[in-house]
Amino acid sequence: QVQLVESGGGLVQTGGSLRLSCVASGSTFSSYDMGWFRQAPGKEREFVVAINWSGSLTYYTDSVKGRFTISRDNAKNTVYLQMNNLKPEDTAVYYCGSRVSTSWNIPPTTQYLYRYWGQGTQVTVSS
């Protein structure tokens, strides 16, 4: 069993930055791949970025490449999402998910691959 708690969301103007954190507890954090997803009102949850257990592999959706950076600190059981140059279309509830680390022959971009989820943190970007 893994518990995930996100934080760091808020209201920011276009072009601003936020850093989201996701703290895990209840299991060996370094055994898990981690992903960030987001869900805007009236839309399905969509993949943002994923990182493998060691941090050596990452995969970003095209819309955030060059603006968002995922990282993890296994000693702190935490995964981070640094979001720069935010745009109104980034407005959503951001969720972190985890899955037991497996092969990355196919990047884990599907939410159904993740077993555990946090409660989400709201990110609002004003224009």
Backbone as JSON, one array per atom type, in Angstrom:
{
  "sequence": "QVQLVESGGGLVQTGGSLRLSCVASGSTFSSYDMGWFRQAPGKEREFVVAINWSGSLTYYTDSVKGRFTISRDNAKNTVYLQMNNLKPEDTAVYYCGSRVSTSWNIPPTTQYLYRYWGQGTQVTVSS",
  "N": [[0.84, -1.2, 0.0], [0.54, 2.19, -0.86], [0.71, 5.54, 0.02], [0.03, 8.69, -1.29], [0.72, 12.13, -1.35], [0.04, 15.18, -2.67], [1.29, 18.51, -3.12], [1.75, 22.1, -3.37], [0.38, 23.37, -5.37], [-1.47, 26.2, -6.79], [-2.44, 29.62, -7.47], [-1.35, 31.33, -10.28], [0.15, 33.73, -12.46], [0.14, 33.94, -16.07], [3.11, 32.74, -17.52], [4.38, 32.43, -15.15], [5.75, 30.41, -12.42], [5.58, 27.25, -10.75], [6.16, 24.8, -8.23], [5.48, 21.55, -7.82], [5.01, 19.02, -5.37], [5.17, 15.59, -4.44], [4.68, 13.45, -1.97], [5.49, 10.27, -0.83], [4.42, 7.44, 1.08], [4.49, 4.43, 3.03], [5.53, 2.34, 1.57], [8.37, 1.0, -0.24], [9.78, 3.58, -1.71], [11.65, 3.8, -3.76], [11.15, 1.67, -5.35], [9.26, 2.25, -7.17], [7.95, 3.53, -10.19], [7.05, 6.85, -11.08], [4.42, 9.11, -11.89], [3.05, 12.12, -13.28], [-0.14, 13.39, -13.75], [-2.85, 15.27, -15.17], [-6.01, 16.94, -14.8], [-8.37, 18.79, -16.34], [-11.3, 20.87, -15.95], [-14.18, 19.2, -17.09], [-12.77, 17.59, -18.77], [-10.89, 14.62, -19.65], [-8.59, 12.84, -17.55], [-5.21, 13.47, -18.14], [-1.98, 12.47, -19.31], [1.11, 13.81, -18.11], [3.91, 13.71, -17.36], [6.46, 11.28, -16.69], [8.63, 9.38, -14.52], [11.27, 7.11, -13.99], [12.17, 4.58, -11.53], [14.76, 5.17, -10.64], [15.27, 7.65, -11.58], [16.61, 7.91, -13.92], [15.31, 7.72, -16.29], [12.97, 9.6, -18.11], [9.83, 10.82, -19.31], [8.01, 13.0, -21.3], [4.94, 14.65, -22.04], [4.22, 16.23, -25.15], [3.31, 18.89, -24.97], [4.38, 20.04, -22.71], [7.07, 19.9, -22.8], [10.29, 21.26, -22.34], [9.32, 23.16, -20.64], [8.38, 22.05, -18.25], [9.79, 20.13, -15.59], [10.57, 17.03, -14.29], [11.59, 15.43, -11.3], [13.16, 13.4, -8.77], [13.61, 12.5, -5.34], [14.8, 9.99, -3.77], [15.62, 9.54, -1.2], [14.05, 11.22, 0.23], [11.58, 10.33, -0.33], [10.09, 11.57, -2.35], [8.67, 13.06, -5.23], [9.08, 15.55, -7.67], [7.64, 18.28, -9.51], [8.64, 20.68, -11.48], [7.37, 23.54, -12.78], [7.54, 25.76, -15.29], [7.11, 28.89, -17.08], [4.27, 28.96, -17.26], [1.05, 28.39, -18.69], [-2.33, 29.42, -19.48], [-3.71, 27.13, -20.37], [-2.57, 25.14, -18.89], [-3.95, 24.96, -16.61], [-5.44, 22.97, -14.19], [-6.31, 20.13, -12.14], [-3.69, 18.55, -10.62], [-2.31, 15.37, -10.45], [-0.39, 12.88, -8.77], [0.85, 9.68, -9.52], [1.66, 6.22, -8.88], [3.5, 3.27, -9.72], [4.59, -0.1, -9.5], [7.9, -0.44, -10.42], [8.63, -1.2, -13.75], [9.57, -2.53, -16.99], [10.51, -0.07, -19.43], [9.91, -0.29, -22.09], [7.68, 0.59, -23.39], [6.75, 3.84, -22.75], [5.24, 4.81, -19.65], [2.47, 6.12, -20.06], [-0.21, 5.86, -19.7], [-2.99, 6.12, -17.59], [-4.06, 3.9, -16.37], [-2.02, 2.21, -15.87], [-1.01, 2.88, -13.47], [-1.1, 2.29, -10.04], [-1.54, 3.51, -7.56], [-2.75, 6.63, -6.28], [-2.6, 10.15, -5.6], [-4.47, 12.78, -3.94], [-4.64, 15.02, -5.4], [-3.72, 18.33, -6.56], [-4.59, 21.7, -7.01], [-3.9, 23.65, -9.82], [-3.9, 26.8, -11.08], [-3.79, 28.96, -13.74], [-3.71, 32.22, -14.54], [-4.74, 34.48, -17.13]],
  "CA": [[0.0, 0.0, 0.0], [1.29, 3.44, -0.97], [-0.06, 6.77, 0.16], [0.64, 9.81, -2.0], [0.14, 13.43, -1.0], [0.55, 16.27, -3.49], [1.21, 19.88, -2.61], [2.45, 23.09, -4.17], [-0.46, 24.04, -6.35], [-1.89, 27.54, -6.45], [-2.83, 30.54, -8.54], [-0.18, 32.02, -10.8], [-0.11, 34.41, -13.73], [0.8, 33.39, -17.26], [4.54, 32.93, -17.49], [4.9, 32.16, -13.82], [6.27, 29.09, -12.1], [5.17, 26.54, -9.55], [6.83, 23.52, -8.01], [4.64, 20.59, -7.14], [5.67, 17.91, -4.68], [4.35, 14.42, -4.14], [5.37, 12.66, -0.94], [4.98, 8.91, -0.73], [4.66, 6.7, 2.31], [3.85, 3.13, 3.12], [6.24, 1.3, 0.85], [9.7, 1.41, -0.68], [9.57, 4.56, -2.77], [12.57, 3.58, -4.88], [10.66, 0.55, -6.15], [8.14, 2.71, -7.95], [7.92, 4.6, -11.18], [6.1, 7.89, -10.7], [3.91, 9.91, -12.99], [2.15, 13.24, -13.03], [-1.25, 13.55, -14.67], [-3.68, 16.43, -14.84], [-7.39, 16.88, -15.27], [-9.04, 20.07, -16.42], [-12.76, 20.71, -15.85], [-14.87, 18.69, -18.26], [-11.87, 16.81, -19.61], [-10.35, 13.42, -19.06], [-7.25, 12.93, -16.98], [-4.2, 13.29, -19.19], [-0.59, 12.27, -18.9], [2.0, 14.96, -18.19], [5.3, 13.3, -17.34], [6.76, 10.14, -15.83], [10.03, 9.17, -14.19], [11.44, 5.74, -13.5], [12.5, 4.44, -10.12], [16.07, 5.75, -10.31], [15.39, 8.99, -12.14], [17.42, 7.88, -15.13], [14.42, 7.8, -17.45], [11.81, 10.47, -18.01], [9.07, 10.95, -20.55], [7.14, 14.16, -21.2], [4.03, 14.93, -23.12], [4.81, 17.28, -25.99], [2.88, 20.25, -24.62], [5.11, 20.59, -21.55], [8.52, 19.77, -23.02], [11.0, 22.53, -22.28], [8.75, 24.03, -19.6], [8.24, 21.28, -17.01], [10.88, 19.2, -15.28], [10.28, 16.09, -13.22], [12.75, 14.91, -10.6], [12.78, 12.66, -7.57], [14.6, 12.33, -4.29], [14.38, 8.74, -3.12], [15.9, 9.64, 0.23], [12.95, 11.97, 0.83], [10.32, 9.73, -0.8], [9.38, 12.69, -2.97], [8.84, 13.4, -6.64], [8.81, 16.97, -7.88], [7.33, 18.76, -10.86], [8.92, 22.1, -11.64], [6.6, 24.03, -13.93], [7.92, 27.12, -15.67], [6.41, 29.47, -18.23], [2.93, 28.39, -17.23], [0.06, 28.94, -19.61], [-3.7, 29.14, -19.01], [-4.1, 25.76, -20.68], [-2.01, 24.24, -17.89], [-4.87, 24.94, -15.49], [-5.99, 21.63, -13.97], [-5.9, 19.44, -10.92], [-2.53, 17.71, -10.92], [-2.26, 14.17, -9.63], [0.73, 11.98, -8.96], [0.53, 8.26, -9.46], [2.82, 5.35, -8.77], [3.35, 1.87, -10.1], [5.81, -0.86, -9.29], [8.76, -0.21, -11.57], [8.78, -2.27, -14.74], [10.27, -2.13, -18.2], [10.07, 1.12, -20.14], [9.83, -0.49, -23.55], [6.65, 1.57, -23.73], [6.66, 4.79, -21.63], [3.99, 4.66, -18.9], [1.65, 7.31, -20.24], [-1.62, 5.53, -19.5], [-3.28, 6.19, -16.15], [-4.42, 2.59, -15.86], [-0.8, 1.52, -15.48], [-0.64, 3.34, -12.13], [-1.98, 1.66, -9.05], [-1.83, 4.4, -6.43], [-2.93, 8.03, -6.66], [-2.83, 11.14, -4.58], [-5.77, 13.44, -3.97], [-4.56, 16.1, -6.37], [-3.5, 19.71, -6.15], [-5.12, 22.57, -8.05], [-3.04, 24.65, -10.45], [-4.69, 27.74, -11.88], [-2.95, 29.95, -14.42], [-4.55, 33.32, -15.04], [-4.23, 35.14, -18.34]],
  "C": [[0.88, 1.25, 0.0], [0.33, 4.59, -0.8], [0.73, 7.9, -0.5], [-0.08, 11.1, -1.63], [0.82, 14.51, -1.83], [0.42, 17.6, -2.76], [1.91, 20.81, -3.59], [1.62, 23.79, -5.22], [-0.83, 25.44, -5.89], [-2.29, 28.32, -7.67], [-1.59, 31.31, -8.98], [-0.54, 32.67, -12.12], [0.61, 33.68, -14.87], [2.28, 33.75, -17.24], [5.19, 32.64, -16.15], [5.34, 30.72, -13.63], [5.65, 28.55, -10.82], [5.99, 25.26, -9.45], [5.91, 22.62, -7.2], [5.5, 19.51, -6.49], [4.67, 16.79, -4.46], [5.16, 13.55, -3.19], [4.69, 11.31, -0.81], [5.31, 8.3, 0.62], [4.02, 5.33, 2.19], [4.56, 2.02, 2.38], [7.59, 1.83, 0.41], [9.59, 2.29, -1.92], [10.43, 4.25, -3.98], [12.19, 2.36, -5.72], [9.63, 0.97, -7.18], [8.53, 3.72, -9.02], [6.84, 5.59, -10.75], [5.66, 8.67, -11.93], [3.07, 11.07, -12.49], [1.11, 13.27, -14.16], [-2.0, 14.81, -14.28], [-5.05, 16.27, -15.44], [-8.0, 18.26, -15.19], [-10.55, 19.84, -16.35], [-13.36, 20.24, -17.17], [-14.01, 17.86, -19.18], [-11.4, 15.57, -18.89], [-8.97, 13.7, -18.47], [-6.24, 12.62, -18.07], [-2.81, 13.19, -18.59], [0.2, 13.56, -19.07], [3.45, 14.5, -18.33], [5.45, 12.1, -16.43], [8.27, 10.04, -15.61], [10.19, 7.76, -13.64], [12.0, 5.74, -12.09], [13.79, 5.16, -9.73], [16.19, 7.21, -10.76], [16.16, 9.05, -13.43], [16.6, 7.97, -16.41], [13.27, 8.74, -17.16], [11.1, 10.51, -19.36], [8.03, 12.05, -20.36], [6.12, 14.17, -22.34], [4.52, 16.16, -23.87], [4.49, 18.69, -25.5], [3.65, 20.85, -23.46], [6.63, 20.49, -21.72], [9.17, 21.14, -23.05], [10.48, 23.48, -21.23], [8.67, 23.33, -18.25], [9.44, 20.36, -16.85], [10.47, 18.32, -14.1], [11.61, 15.64, -12.6], [12.26, 14.15, -9.38], [13.96, 12.6, -6.62], [14.17, 11.1, -3.5], [14.67, 8.76, -1.63], [14.78, 10.37, 0.96], [11.59, 11.43, 0.41], [9.46, 10.75, -1.54], [9.7, 12.79, -4.46], [8.37, 14.84, -6.82], [8.42, 17.23, -9.33], [7.54, 20.26, -10.87], [8.25, 22.56, -12.92], [6.95, 25.49, -14.16], [7.13, 27.58, -16.87], [4.99, 28.9, -18.35], [1.98, 29.15, -18.13], [-1.34, 28.65, -19.07], [-4.15, 27.71, -19.29], [-3.47, 24.72, -19.76], [-2.92, 24.14, -16.65], [-5.56, 23.59, -15.37], [-5.7, 21.22, -12.54], [-4.79, 18.47, -11.32], [-2.46, 16.57, -9.91], [-0.93, 13.44, -9.84], [0.25, 10.55, -8.78], [1.8, 7.44, -9.37], [2.48, 3.95, -9.24], [4.67, 1.18, -9.78], [6.64, -0.78, -10.57], [8.86, -1.44, -12.47], [9.51, -1.72, -15.95], [9.67, -0.87, -18.81], [10.16, 0.93, -21.65], [8.75, 0.41, -24.14], [6.54, 2.53, -22.54], [5.29, 4.71, -20.96], [3.12, 5.91, -18.95], [0.17, 7.08, -19.98], [-1.92, 5.47, -18.02], [-3.58, 4.82, -15.57], [-3.21, 1.74, -15.5], [-0.41, 1.84, -14.04], [-1.65, 2.82, -11.11], [-2.42, 2.63, -7.96], [-1.85, 5.85, -6.9], [-3.04, 8.91, -5.43], [-4.19, 11.81, -4.78], [-5.81, 14.62, -4.94], [-4.3, 17.45, -5.75], [-3.86, 20.62, -7.32], [-4.05, 23.55, -8.52], [-3.92, 25.51, -11.33], [-3.77, 28.81, -12.44], [-3.86, 31.01, -15.02], [-3.89, 34.0, -16.23], [-4.09, 36.63, -18.15]]
}
